[in-house]
Short mmCIF file of C-alpha atoms and ligand atoms in Angstrom, two decimals:
data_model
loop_
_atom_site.label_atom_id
_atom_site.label_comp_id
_atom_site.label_asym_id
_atom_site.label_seq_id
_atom_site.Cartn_x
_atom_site.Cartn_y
_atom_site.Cartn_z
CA UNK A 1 114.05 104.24 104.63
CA UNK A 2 117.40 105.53 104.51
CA UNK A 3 119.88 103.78 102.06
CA UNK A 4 123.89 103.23 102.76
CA UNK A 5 126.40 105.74 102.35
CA UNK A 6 129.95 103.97 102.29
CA UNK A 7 133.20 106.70 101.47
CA UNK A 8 136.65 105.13 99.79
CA UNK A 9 139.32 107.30 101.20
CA UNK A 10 143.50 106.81 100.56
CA UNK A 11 146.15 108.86 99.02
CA UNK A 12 146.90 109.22 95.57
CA UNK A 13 147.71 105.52 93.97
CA UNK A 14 146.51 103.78 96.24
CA UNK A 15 144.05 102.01 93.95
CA UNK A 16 140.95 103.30 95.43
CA UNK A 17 139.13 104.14 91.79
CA UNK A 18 139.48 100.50 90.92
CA UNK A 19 138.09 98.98 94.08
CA UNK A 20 135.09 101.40 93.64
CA UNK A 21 133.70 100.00 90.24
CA UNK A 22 134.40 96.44 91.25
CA UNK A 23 132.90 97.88 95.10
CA UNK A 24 129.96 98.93 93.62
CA UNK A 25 129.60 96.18 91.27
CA UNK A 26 129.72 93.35 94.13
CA UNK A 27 127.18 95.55 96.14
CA UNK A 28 124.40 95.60 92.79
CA UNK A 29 124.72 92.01 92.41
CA UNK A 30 123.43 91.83 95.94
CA UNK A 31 120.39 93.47 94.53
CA UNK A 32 120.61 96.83 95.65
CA UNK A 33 120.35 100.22 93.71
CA UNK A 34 123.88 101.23 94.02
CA UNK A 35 125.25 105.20 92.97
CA UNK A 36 128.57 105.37 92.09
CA UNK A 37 130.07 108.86 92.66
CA UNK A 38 133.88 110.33 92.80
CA UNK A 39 134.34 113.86 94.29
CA UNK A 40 135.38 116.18 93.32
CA UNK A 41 133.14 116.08 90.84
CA UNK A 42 129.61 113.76 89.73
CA UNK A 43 127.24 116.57 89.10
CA UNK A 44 127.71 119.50 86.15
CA UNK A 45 128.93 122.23 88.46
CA UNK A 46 130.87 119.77 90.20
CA UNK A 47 132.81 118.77 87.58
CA UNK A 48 133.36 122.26 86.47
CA UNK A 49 134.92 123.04 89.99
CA UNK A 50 137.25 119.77 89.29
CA UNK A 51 138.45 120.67 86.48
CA UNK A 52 139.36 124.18 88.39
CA UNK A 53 140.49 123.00 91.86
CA UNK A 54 142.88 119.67 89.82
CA UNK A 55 144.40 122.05 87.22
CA UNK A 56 148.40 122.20 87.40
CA UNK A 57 148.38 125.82 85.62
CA UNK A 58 146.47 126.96 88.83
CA UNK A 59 149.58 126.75 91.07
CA UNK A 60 148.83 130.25 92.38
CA UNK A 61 145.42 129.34 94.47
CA UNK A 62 145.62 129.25 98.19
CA UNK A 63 144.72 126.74 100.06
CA UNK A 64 141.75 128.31 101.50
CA UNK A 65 140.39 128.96 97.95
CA UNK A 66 141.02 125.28 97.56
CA UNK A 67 139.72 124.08 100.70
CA UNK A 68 135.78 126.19 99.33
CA UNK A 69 136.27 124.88 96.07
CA UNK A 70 136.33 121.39 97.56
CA UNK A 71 133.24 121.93 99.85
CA UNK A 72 131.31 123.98 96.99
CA UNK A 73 131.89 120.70 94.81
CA UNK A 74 130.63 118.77 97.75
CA UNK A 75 127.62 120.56 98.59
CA UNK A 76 126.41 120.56 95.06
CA UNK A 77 126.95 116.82 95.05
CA UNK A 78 124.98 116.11 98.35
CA UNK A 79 122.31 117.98 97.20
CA UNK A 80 122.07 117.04 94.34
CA UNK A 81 122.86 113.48 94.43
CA UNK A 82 123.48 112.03 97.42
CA UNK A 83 120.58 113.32 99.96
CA UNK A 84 118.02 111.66 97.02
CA UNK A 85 119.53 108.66 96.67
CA UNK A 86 120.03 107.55 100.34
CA UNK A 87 116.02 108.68 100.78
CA UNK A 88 115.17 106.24 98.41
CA UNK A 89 117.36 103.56 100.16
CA UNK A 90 120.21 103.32 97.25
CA UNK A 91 123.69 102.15 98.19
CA UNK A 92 126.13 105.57 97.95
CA UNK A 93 129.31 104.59 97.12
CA UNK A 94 131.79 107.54 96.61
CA UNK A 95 135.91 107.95 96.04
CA UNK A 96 136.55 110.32 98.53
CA UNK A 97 134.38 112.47 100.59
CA UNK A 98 135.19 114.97 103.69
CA UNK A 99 137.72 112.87 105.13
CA UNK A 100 139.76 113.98 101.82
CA UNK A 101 139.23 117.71 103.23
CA UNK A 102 140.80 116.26 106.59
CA UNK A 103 143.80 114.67 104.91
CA UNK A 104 144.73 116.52 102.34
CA UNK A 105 143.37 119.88 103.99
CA UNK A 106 144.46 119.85 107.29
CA UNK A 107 146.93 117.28 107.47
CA UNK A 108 148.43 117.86 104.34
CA UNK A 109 147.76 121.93 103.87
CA UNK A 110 147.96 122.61 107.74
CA UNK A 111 145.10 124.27 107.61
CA UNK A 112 143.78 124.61 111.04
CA UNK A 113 141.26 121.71 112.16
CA UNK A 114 138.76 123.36 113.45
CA UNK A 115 138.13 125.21 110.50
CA UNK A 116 138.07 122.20 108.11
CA UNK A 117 135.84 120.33 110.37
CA UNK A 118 133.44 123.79 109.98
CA UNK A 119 134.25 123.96 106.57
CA UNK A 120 133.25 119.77 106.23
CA UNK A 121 130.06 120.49 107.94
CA UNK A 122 128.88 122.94 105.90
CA UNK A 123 129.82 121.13 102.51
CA UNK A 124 128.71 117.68 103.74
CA UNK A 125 125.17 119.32 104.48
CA UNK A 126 125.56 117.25 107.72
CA UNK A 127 125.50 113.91 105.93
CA UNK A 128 127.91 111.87 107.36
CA UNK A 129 129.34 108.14 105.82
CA UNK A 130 128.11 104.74 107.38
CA UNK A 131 131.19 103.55 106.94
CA UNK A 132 134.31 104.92 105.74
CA UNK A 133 137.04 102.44 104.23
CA UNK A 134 141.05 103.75 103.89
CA UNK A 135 143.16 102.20 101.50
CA UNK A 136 146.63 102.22 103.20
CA UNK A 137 149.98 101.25 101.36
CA UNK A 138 153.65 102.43 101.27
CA UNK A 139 153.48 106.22 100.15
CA UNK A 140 156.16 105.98 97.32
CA UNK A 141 154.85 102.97 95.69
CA UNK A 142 151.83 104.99 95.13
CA UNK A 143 152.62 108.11 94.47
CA UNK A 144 154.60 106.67 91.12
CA UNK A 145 151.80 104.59 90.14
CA UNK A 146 149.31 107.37 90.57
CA UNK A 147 152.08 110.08 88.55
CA UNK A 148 152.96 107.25 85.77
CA UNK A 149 150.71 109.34 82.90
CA UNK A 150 151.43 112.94 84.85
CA UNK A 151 150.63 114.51 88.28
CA UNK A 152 147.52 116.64 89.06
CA UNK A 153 147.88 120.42 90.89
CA UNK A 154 147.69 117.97 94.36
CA UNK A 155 149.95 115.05 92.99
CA UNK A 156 152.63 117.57 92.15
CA UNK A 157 153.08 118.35 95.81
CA UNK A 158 155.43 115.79 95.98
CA UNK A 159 156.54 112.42 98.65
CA UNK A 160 156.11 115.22 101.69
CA UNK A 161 153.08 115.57 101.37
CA UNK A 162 151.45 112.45 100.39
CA UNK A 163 153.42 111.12 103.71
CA UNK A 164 150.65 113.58 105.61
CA UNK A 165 148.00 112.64 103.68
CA UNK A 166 148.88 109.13 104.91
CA UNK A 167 149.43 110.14 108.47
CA UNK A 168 145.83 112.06 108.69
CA UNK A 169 143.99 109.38 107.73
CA UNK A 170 145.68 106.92 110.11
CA UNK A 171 144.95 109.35 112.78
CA UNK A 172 140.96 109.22 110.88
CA UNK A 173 141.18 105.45 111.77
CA UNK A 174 142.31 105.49 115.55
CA UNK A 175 140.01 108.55 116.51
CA UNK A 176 136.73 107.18 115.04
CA UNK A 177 137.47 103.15 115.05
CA UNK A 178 133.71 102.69 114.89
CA UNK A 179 133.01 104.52 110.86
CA UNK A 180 136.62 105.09 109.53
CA UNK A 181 139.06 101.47 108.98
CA UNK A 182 142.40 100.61 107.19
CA UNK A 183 141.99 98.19 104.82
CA UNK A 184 145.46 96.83 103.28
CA UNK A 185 145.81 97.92 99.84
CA UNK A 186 148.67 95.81 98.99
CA UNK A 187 148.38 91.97 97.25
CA UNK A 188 146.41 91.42 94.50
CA UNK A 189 143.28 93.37 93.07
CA UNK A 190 140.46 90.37 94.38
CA UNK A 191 142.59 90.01 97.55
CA UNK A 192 142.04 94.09 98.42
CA UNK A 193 138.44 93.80 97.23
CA UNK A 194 137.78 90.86 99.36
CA UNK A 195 139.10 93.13 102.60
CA UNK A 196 136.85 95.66 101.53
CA UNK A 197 133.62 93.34 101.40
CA UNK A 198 134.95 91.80 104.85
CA UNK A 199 135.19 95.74 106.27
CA UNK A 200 131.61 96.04 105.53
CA UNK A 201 130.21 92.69 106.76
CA UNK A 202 128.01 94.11 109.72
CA UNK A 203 126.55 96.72 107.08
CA UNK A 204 126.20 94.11 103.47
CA UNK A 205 125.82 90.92 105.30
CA UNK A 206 124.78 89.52 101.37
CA UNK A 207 128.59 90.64 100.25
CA UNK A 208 130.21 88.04 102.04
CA UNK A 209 128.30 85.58 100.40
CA UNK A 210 129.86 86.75 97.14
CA UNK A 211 132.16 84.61 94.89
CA UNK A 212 136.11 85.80 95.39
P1 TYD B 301 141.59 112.37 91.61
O1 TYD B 301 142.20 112.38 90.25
O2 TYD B 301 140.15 112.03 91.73
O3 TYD B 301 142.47 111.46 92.54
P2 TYD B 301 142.19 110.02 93.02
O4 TYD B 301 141.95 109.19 91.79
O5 TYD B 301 143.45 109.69 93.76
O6 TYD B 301 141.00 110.11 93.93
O7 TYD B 301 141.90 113.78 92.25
C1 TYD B 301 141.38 114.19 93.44
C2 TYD B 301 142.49 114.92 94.15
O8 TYD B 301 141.93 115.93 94.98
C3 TYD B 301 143.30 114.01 95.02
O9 TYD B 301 144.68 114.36 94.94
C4 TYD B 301 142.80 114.34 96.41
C5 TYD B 301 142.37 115.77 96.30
N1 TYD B 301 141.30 116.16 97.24
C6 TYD B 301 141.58 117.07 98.25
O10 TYD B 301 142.72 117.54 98.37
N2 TYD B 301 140.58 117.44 99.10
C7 TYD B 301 139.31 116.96 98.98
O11 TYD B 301 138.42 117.32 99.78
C8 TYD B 301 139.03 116.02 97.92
C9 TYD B 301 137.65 115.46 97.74
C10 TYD B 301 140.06 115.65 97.08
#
């Protein structure tokens, strides 16, 4: 039995680390062992490689040193995590995951595609999402919620950037319609979390059911 493996993806502020818990709460009320993860980071030498790859004093690293940190993160976290869980049929439900690497990576970084889509392979240890879900809202409303308290090393790269961000994972959504959809984060809290459940009807048939 393989479990589920569903990936949160949007730019910064777009209130993806919200709709997780709640997510991943709806989905163990169904009755299913679900594993909450958030990359970077969610095993020891993950986090260490967070703490690394998000620190503002490291303004120096190139984006190719960023780009491995992200995949070494990832690899450790697949192993580690993720590979077990799904072979004991648990619900994976993780902020972020290689479709980051494409947004941020090659979108935003202009890193060449090719190589990130090497690079994704070897950090995803070929495990690929079920189903991928993109927040989508206006890039400057959230880019000042997400730098209210301060801006991360990838925050601090300013409107630009997160516009690209934005624009890669549109381009996510029309080239693989299938695993990767936009999901409207504007409105309320329960009326984004409600699109969510309805964006993975065919996969949690139980979550409609749900109380909103
Ligand atoms: P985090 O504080 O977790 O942001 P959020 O709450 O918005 O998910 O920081 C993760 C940052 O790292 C975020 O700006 C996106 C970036 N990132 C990449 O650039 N590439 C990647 O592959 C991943 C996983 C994250």
């Amino acid at each position: 039995m393989r479990g589920l493996f569903i990936t949160l993806e949007g730019a910064d502020g777009c209130g993806k680390s919200t709709q997780a818990a709640i997510l991943a709460d709806r989905i163990a009320a169904t009755g299913r062992e679900v594993v909450r993860l958030r990359e970077p980071g969610g095993t020891a030498v993950s986090e260490k490689i967070r703490a690394l790859v998000l620190d503002p004093e490291n303004s120096e690293m190139a984006p190719e040193c960023e780009l491995l940190l992200f995949e070494a993160s990832r690899a450790q976290l697949v192993r580690q995590v993720i590979e077990p869980a799904l072979a004991r049929g648990a619900v994976v439900v993780c902020d972020r995951f290689y479709d980051s690497t494409f947004a941020y990576q090659a979108a935003g970084r202009s890193l060449a595609e090719q190589t990130i889509r090497a690079a994704n392979a070897l950090g995803s240890c070929g495990v690929a999402p079920d189903r991928t879900l993109v927040l989508d809202m206006d890039t400057d409303a959230a880019l000042s919620r997400a730098t209210r308290d301060g801006a991360d090393r990838m925050e601090a790269e300013g409107v630009a950037f997160q516009r690209r961000v934005r624009e890669g994972y549109l381009r996510l959504v029309a080239e693989e319609p299938r695993r990767v959809r936009r999901v409207d984060a504007t409105g309320t809290v329960e009326e984004v979390a409600g699109r969510l459940a309805d964006a993975l009807a065919d996969l949690l048939p139980d979550l409609a059911g749900e109380d909103r």
